[in-house]
Short mmCIF file of C-alpha atoms in Angstrom, two decimals:
data_model
loop_
_atom_site.label_atom_id
_atom_site.label_comp_id
_atom_site.label_asym_id
_atom_site.label_seq_id
_atom_site.Cartn_x
_atom_site.Cartn_y
_atom_site.Cartn_z
CA MET B 250 181.76 205.78 105.30
CA SER B 251 179.93 207.97 102.92
CA GLY B 252 176.32 207.02 101.82
CA ILE B 253 175.45 205.51 98.42
CA VAL B 254 174.11 207.99 96.04
CA LEU B 255 171.78 206.69 93.27
CA SER B 256 170.96 208.65 90.31
CA SER B 257 167.41 208.85 89.12
CA SER B 258 168.13 206.56 86.18
CA VAL B 259 169.65 203.88 88.40
CA ARG B 260 166.72 204.14 90.77
CA GLN B 261 164.35 203.75 87.82
CA ASN B 262 166.18 200.66 86.66
CA LEU B 263 166.00 199.11 90.11
CA LEU B 264 162.25 199.70 90.22
CA SER B 265 161.92 198.12 86.78
CA LEU B 266 163.91 195.07 87.93
CA GLN B 267 161.74 194.77 91.04
CA SER B 268 158.57 194.95 88.92
CA THR B 269 160.00 192.35 86.56
CA ALA B 270 160.76 190.05 89.51
CA ASP B 271 157.17 190.40 90.75
CA LEU B 272 155.86 189.54 87.28
CA LEU B 273 158.16 186.50 87.13
CA ALA B 274 156.89 185.31 90.52
CA THR B 275 153.27 185.72 89.41
CA THR B 276 153.95 183.91 86.13
CA GLN B 277 155.74 181.08 87.96
CA ASN B 278 152.78 180.70 90.35
CA ARG B 279 150.35 180.56 87.44
CA LEU B 280 152.47 177.96 85.67
CA SER B 281 152.68 175.78 88.79
CA THR B 282 148.92 175.89 89.58
CA GLY B 283 147.55 176.13 86.07
CA LYS B 284 145.33 178.99 87.17
CA SER B 285 145.52 182.57 86.05
CA VAL B 286 143.81 183.73 89.25
CA ASN B 287 145.04 181.99 92.41
CA SER B 288 143.55 184.15 95.10
CA ALA B 289 140.88 186.72 95.67
CA LEU B 290 143.61 189.34 95.88
CA ASP B 291 144.52 188.80 92.24
CA ASN B 292 140.99 189.29 90.92
CA PRO B 293 138.07 188.81 93.32
CA THR B 294 135.39 188.52 90.65
CA ASN B 295 137.27 186.03 88.50
CA PHE B 296 138.44 184.03 91.53
CA PHE B 297 134.97 183.37 92.95
CA THR B 298 133.51 182.75 89.49
CA ALA B 299 136.25 180.20 88.77
CA GLN B 300 135.72 178.54 92.16
CA SER B 301 131.98 178.12 91.44
CA LEU B 302 132.75 176.65 88.03
CA ASP B 303 135.24 174.22 89.59
CA ASN B 304 132.60 173.00 92.05
CA ARG B 305 130.10 172.53 89.27
CA ALA B 306 132.64 170.62 87.17
CA SER B 307 133.31 168.34 90.16
CA ASP B 308 129.58 167.63 90.51
CA ILE B 309 129.34 166.82 86.82
CA ASN B 310 132.29 164.43 87.11
CA ASN B 311 130.53 162.65 89.99
CA LEU B 312 127.39 162.31 87.88
CA LEU B 313 129.46 160.91 85.03
CA ASP B 314 130.93 158.32 87.40
CA GLY B 315 127.41 157.29 88.48
CA ILE B 316 126.32 157.02 84.85
CA ALA B 317 129.35 154.88 84.10
CA ASN B 318 128.46 152.55 86.98
CA GLY B 319 124.88 152.33 85.70
CA VAL B 320 126.14 151.41 82.25
CA GLN B 321 128.22 148.61 83.76
CA VAL B 322 125.18 147.25 85.64
CA LEU B 323 123.14 147.28 82.43
CA GLN B 324 125.93 145.50 80.60
CA ALA B 325 126.06 142.81 83.31
CA ALA B 326 122.25 142.39 83.13
CA ASN B 327 122.43 142.09 79.37
CA THR B 328 125.07 139.39 79.73
CA GLY B 329 122.80 137.48 82.16
CA ILE B 330 119.79 137.78 79.85
CA THR B 331 121.89 136.51 76.97
CA SER B 332 122.95 133.49 79.04
CA LEU B 333 119.32 132.75 79.98
CA GLN B 334 118.30 132.98 76.36
CA LYS B 335 120.98 130.44 75.47
CA LEU B 336 119.69 128.08 78.19
CA ILE B 337 116.11 128.45 76.91
CA ASP B 338 117.25 127.73 73.37
CA SER B 339 119.08 124.65 74.63
CA ALA B 340 115.97 123.43 76.50
CA LYS B 341 113.81 123.98 73.42
CA SER B 342 116.27 121.99 71.37
CA ILE B 343 116.19 119.09 73.85
CA ALA B 344 112.37 119.17 73.93
CA ASN B 345 112.18 119.10 70.14
CA GLN B 346 114.56 116.15 70.04
CA ALA B 347 112.43 114.33 72.62
CA LEU B 348 109.28 114.95 70.56
CA GLN B 349 110.96 113.61 67.45
CA THR B 350 112.36 110.52 69.18
CA THR B 351 110.46 107.32 68.40
CA VAL B 352 108.99 105.61 71.46
CA GLY B 353 111.03 102.53 72.27
CA TYR B 354 108.06 100.25 72.96
CA SER B 355 104.49 99.72 71.88
CA THR B 356 101.52 98.38 73.83
CA LYS B 357 100.77 94.80 72.89
CA SER B 358 97.77 94.16 75.11
CA ASN B 359 95.94 95.35 78.19
CA VAL B 360 94.83 92.84 80.80
CA SER B 361 92.79 93.74 83.88
CA ALA B 362 90.64 91.86 86.32
CA THR B 363 88.39 92.81 89.22
CA ILE B 364 88.50 90.68 92.36
CA SER B 365 85.19 91.02 94.17
CA GLY B 366 85.57 92.02 97.81
CA ALA B 367 89.37 92.27 97.69
CA THR B 368 90.95 94.34 100.44
CA ALA B 369 94.46 95.52 101.24
CA ALA B 370 94.65 92.83 103.93
CA ASP B 371 93.26 90.01 101.76
CA LEU B 372 93.65 90.23 97.97
CA ARG B 373 91.75 86.96 97.49
CA GLY B 374 88.53 88.85 98.02
CA THR B 375 85.30 86.95 97.90
CA THR B 376 85.76 85.33 94.49
CA TRP B 377 85.34 81.58 94.20
CA PHE B 378 87.79 80.19 91.61
CA ALA B 379 85.89 77.43 89.86
CA SER B 380 88.79 76.61 87.51
CA ALA B 381 91.58 76.74 90.11
CA THR B 382 93.44 73.50 90.68
CA ALA B 383 95.64 72.49 93.57
CA SER B 384 97.92 69.71 92.34
CA SER B 385 100.88 70.19 94.71
CA ASN B 386 101.04 67.72 97.60
CA VAL B 387 101.96 70.56 99.98
CA VAL B 388 98.55 72.28 99.59
CA PHE B 389 95.95 70.92 101.97
CA SER B 390 92.27 71.60 102.49
CA GLY B 391 90.73 72.64 105.78
CA ALA B 392 89.70 69.09 106.67
CA ALA B 393 90.48 67.88 110.18
CA GLY B 394 94.06 66.74 110.67
CA GLY B 395 95.46 69.04 108.00
CA THR B 396 96.66 66.20 105.74
CA THR B 397 93.89 66.09 103.14
CA ALA B 398 95.15 67.39 99.79
CA ALA B 399 93.14 70.17 98.24
CA SER B 400 91.17 69.24 95.16
CA GLY B 401 90.22 71.17 92.07
CA THR B 402 86.92 72.17 93.68
CA THR B 403 88.45 73.42 96.92
CA THR B 404 87.72 77.12 97.42
CA LEU B 405 90.68 79.38 98.13
CA GLY B 406 88.98 81.12 101.05
CA ALA B 407 87.23 79.70 104.10
CA THR B 408 83.66 78.64 104.73
CA ILE B 409 81.28 81.58 105.22
CA GLY B 410 80.76 82.53 108.86
CA THR B 411 77.19 82.84 110.14
CA PHE B 412 75.84 84.58 113.23
CA THR B 413 72.13 84.61 114.01
CA GLY B 414 71.07 86.98 116.75
CA THR B 415 68.18 86.69 119.14
CA ALA B 416 64.70 87.64 117.99
CA GLY B 417 64.07 91.35 118.19
CA THR B 418 61.03 93.57 118.07
CA ALA B 419 60.01 96.98 116.84
CA GLY B 420 59.61 99.93 119.16
CA ASP B 421 56.20 98.72 120.41
CA GLY B 422 57.88 95.70 122.00
CA THR B 423 55.62 93.12 120.32
CA THR B 424 55.97 93.41 116.54
CA ALA B 425 58.64 91.02 115.26
CA LEU B 426 61.66 92.59 113.66
CA THR B 427 61.61 92.55 109.84
CA GLY B 428 63.70 94.06 107.09
CA ALA B 429 61.00 96.69 106.50
CA ILE B 430 61.25 98.16 110.03
CA THR B 431 62.62 101.70 109.71
CA LEU B 432 65.67 102.78 111.69
CA ILE B 433 63.87 105.90 112.97
CA ALA B 434 60.19 106.74 113.52
CA THR B 435 57.86 109.45 114.80
CA ASN B 436 58.43 108.06 118.30
CA GLY B 437 60.16 105.13 119.92
CA THR B 438 57.08 102.98 120.53
CA THR B 439 55.70 102.41 117.04
CA ALA B 440 55.33 99.05 115.33
CA THR B 441 57.15 100.32 112.24
CA GLY B 442 60.40 101.63 113.71
CA LEU B 443 63.11 100.76 116.21
CA ALA B 444 62.87 101.69 119.88
CA SER B 445 63.83 105.27 120.67
CA ASN B 446 67.14 104.50 122.41
CA ALA B 447 68.20 102.34 119.46
CA GLN B 448 67.42 104.83 116.72
CA PRO B 449 70.64 106.15 115.12
CA ALA B 450 71.16 109.92 115.00
CA ASP B 451 72.63 112.07 112.28
CA GLY B 452 76.40 111.56 112.29
CA ASP B 453 76.40 108.17 114.08
CA THR B 454 78.63 105.52 112.53
CA LEU B 455 79.22 101.78 112.33
CA THR B 456 82.65 100.33 111.57
CA VAL B 457 82.64 97.12 109.53
CA ASN B 458 85.98 95.48 108.70
CA GLY B 459 87.68 98.88 108.71
CA LYS B 460 84.98 100.46 106.50
CA THR B 461 82.64 103.17 107.77
CA ILE B 462 78.84 103.29 107.59
CA THR B 463 77.60 106.81 108.35
CA PHE B 464 74.00 107.70 109.22
CA ARG B 465 72.58 110.95 107.85
CA SER B 466 69.17 112.53 108.32
CA GLY B 467 67.10 113.48 105.30
CA SER B 468 66.62 111.89 101.91
CA ALA B 469 69.32 110.38 99.73
CA PRO B 470 70.53 112.70 96.94
CA ALA B 471 69.82 112.17 93.27
CA SER B 472 72.46 110.45 91.15
CA THR B 473 73.49 113.86 89.83
CA GLY B 474 74.16 115.13 93.35
CA VAL B 475 76.61 112.53 94.67
CA ALA B 476 80.37 112.97 94.79
CA SER B 477 82.49 111.77 91.89
CA GLY B 478 83.15 108.03 92.17
CA SER B 479 80.15 107.42 94.44
CA GLY B 480 76.74 106.04 93.57
CA VAL B 481 73.25 106.09 95.07
CA SER B 482 70.97 103.09 95.43
CA GLY B 483 67.71 103.62 97.28
CA ASN B 484 68.55 105.05 100.69
CA LEU B 485 72.27 104.27 100.38
CA VAL B 486 75.20 106.16 98.88
CA THR B 487 78.38 104.09 98.49
CA ASP B 488 81.86 105.03 97.32
CA GLY B 489 82.39 101.62 95.71
CA SER B 490 85.11 100.74 98.24
CA GLY B 491 82.86 99.55 101.06
CA ASN B 492 82.15 102.90 102.74
CA SER B 493 78.47 103.86 102.72
CA THR B 494 76.09 106.56 103.93
CA VAL B 495 72.62 105.51 105.12
CA TYR B 496 69.98 108.25 104.77
CA LEU B 497 67.47 107.95 107.61
CA GLY B 498 64.80 110.31 106.29
CA THR B 499 62.94 112.33 108.94
CA ALA B 500 60.90 111.41 112.01
CA GLY B 501 57.73 112.23 110.07
CA THR B 502 58.87 110.43 106.93
CA PRO B 503 61.33 107.66 107.85
CA ALA B 504 63.35 106.21 104.99
CA ALA B 505 66.18 103.77 105.76
CA THR B 506 65.21 100.29 106.94
CA VAL B 507 66.90 97.36 108.68
CA SER B 508 67.42 95.80 105.23
CA ASP B 509 69.22 98.95 104.07
CA LEU B 510 71.54 98.70 107.08
CA LEU B 511 72.30 95.02 106.38
CA THR B 512 73.03 95.88 102.75
CA ALA B 513 75.54 98.51 103.91
CA VAL B 514 77.18 95.89 106.17
CA ASP B 515 77.44 93.46 103.24
CA LEU B 516 79.00 96.16 101.04
CA ALA B 517 81.62 96.79 103.71
CA SER B 518 82.42 93.09 104.17
CA GLY B 519 82.61 92.35 100.44
CA VAL B 520 79.59 90.06 100.41
CA LYS B 521 77.97 92.55 98.06
CA THR B 522 79.52 94.76 95.39
CA ALA B 523 78.50 98.05 93.82
CA SER B 524 78.80 98.90 90.14
CA ILE B 525 78.66 102.69 89.75
CA THR B 526 77.64 104.45 86.54
CA ALA B 527 76.88 108.19 86.31
CA GLY B 528 76.20 108.46 90.03
CA ALA B 529 73.89 105.43 90.18
CA ALA B 530 74.97 102.29 92.04
CA THR B 531 73.85 98.80 91.03
CA LEU B 532 74.24 96.37 93.93
CA ALA B 533 74.80 92.63 93.56
CA THR B 534 75.74 89.71 95.79
CA SER B 535 79.26 88.50 95.04
CA PHE B 536 79.67 85.02 93.53
CA ASN B 537 79.47 82.18 96.05
CA GLN B 538 78.52 84.59 98.89
CA THR B 539 75.37 84.80 101.00
CA ALA B 540 73.80 88.11 101.97
CA SER B 541 72.84 88.99 105.54
CA SER B 542 69.10 88.83 106.21
CA VAL B 543 66.21 89.03 108.71
CA GLY B 544 63.90 86.08 109.36
CA GLY B 545 61.61 85.15 112.22
CA GLY B 546 62.45 88.42 113.93
CA ALA B 547 66.18 87.54 114.05
CA VAL B 548 69.03 89.12 112.11
CA THR B 549 71.54 86.76 110.49
CA LEU B 550 74.95 88.22 109.66
CA LYS B 551 77.17 86.58 107.04
CA SER B 552 80.90 86.96 106.57
CA SER B 553 82.59 86.65 103.20
CA THR B 554 84.82 83.71 102.30
CA GLY B 555 87.78 86.08 102.18
CA ALA B 556 87.63 87.68 105.65
CA ASP B 557 85.97 87.39 109.04
CA LEU B 558 83.28 89.95 109.86
CA SER B 559 83.58 92.57 112.61
CA VAL B 560 80.83 95.12 113.29
CA THR B 561 81.38 97.89 115.86
CA GLY B 562 78.73 100.45 116.71
CA LYS B 563 76.31 101.88 119.27
CA ALA B 564 75.42 99.15 121.78
CA ASP B 565 71.70 100.06 121.95
CA LEU B 566 71.36 99.74 118.17
CA LEU B 567 73.06 96.33 118.05
CA LYS B 568 70.96 95.10 121.01
CA SER B 569 67.75 96.24 119.29
CA LEU B 570 68.78 94.11 116.30
CA GLY B 571 69.37 91.14 118.61
CA LEU B 572 73.10 91.10 117.88
CA SER B 573 74.41 92.10 121.33
CA THR B 574 73.42 92.05 124.97
CA SER B 575 75.29 95.28 125.72
CA VAL B 576 73.31 98.47 126.33
CA GLY B 577 74.06 102.18 126.37
CA GLY B 578 75.43 104.80 124.04
CA GLY B 579 78.92 103.29 124.00
CA ASN B 580 80.21 100.94 121.33
CA ALA B 581 79.82 97.18 121.20
CA THR B 582 81.40 94.75 118.75
CA VAL B 583 79.91 91.74 116.98
CA SER B 584 82.30 89.24 115.37
CA VAL B 585 81.44 86.59 112.80
CA ASN B 586 84.32 84.21 112.14
CA ARG B 587 84.69 81.99 109.13
CA THR B 588 85.07 78.25 109.60
CA THR B 589 87.42 75.68 108.13
CA SER B 590 86.04 72.75 106.17
CA SER B 591 87.15 70.15 103.68
CA GLY B 592 85.75 72.31 100.91
CA SER B 593 88.10 75.23 101.52
CA LEU B 594 91.75 76.01 102.21
CA GLY B 595 90.89 77.59 105.56
CA ALA B 596 90.64 80.98 107.20
CA THR B 597 93.89 82.96 107.09
#
């Protein structure tokens, strides 16, 4: 078989066709990728420049996505603020309506009364009701047998309890106890103060019917220096509810006396009351009550008509006052019970 012989013109045409096919392939590749330069072989400079621009465009698109997300967050926050504003407007509207609404009632009168010596356990207090009547046949007086009807003069409480201690002396052992004897002194053997083991110290307390009497050294404060609601009277500061502080003074200048202590006991039991104005307390014995006292060297304790009396404190102090036979730094208790009589409804 003889070989194929191509003329120069045919060979030129074949080369042209081959070149055309290459151009078609390049064009088709560009159309499919959308890029005029698809590899570094086509145009190294343009290829790497285009690749850098593509990367930058991608970064910008990512930033745009972040900005879009931020815009959505701001829109959500704006929606929340708008809702809160609506709630505030609604609350303001309700408040304005409430201010404009006429009150549905008006005060006709104010009635108040103070019951002297009243406590949480006994609201009858120490008041004697002169105008009270007892007309029901099921209300009886405290007369023996329990069948005597109460009369219009029968008191609602019981008969005052009385306890008179044994005669006591001052620290010298011979001077009779009086209301003027001070609770402390320069020493424990003077004729003007209690014996040394009986003298109360700063911070000691007595408990009387659940109320507290606290002993403090030094002088009582001025009326401007007491706590709000409290009042000062002599060597005593009372809160008006039965709790008191007794200021002892100093060993060189004693202040509080036996009478001051008995006054504090009476305030706690309700036998006495305190009227407080601008830090000053005015003390008074409640109606139909009898204050505790000292006479003939002996202390006499009185209960109120509304409650029995219970005094708990340092045994040595109570013994020095003739109220107890117990001794020592521990506590002792003195009780004064009310009695039942035909003139009262009885102790309850």
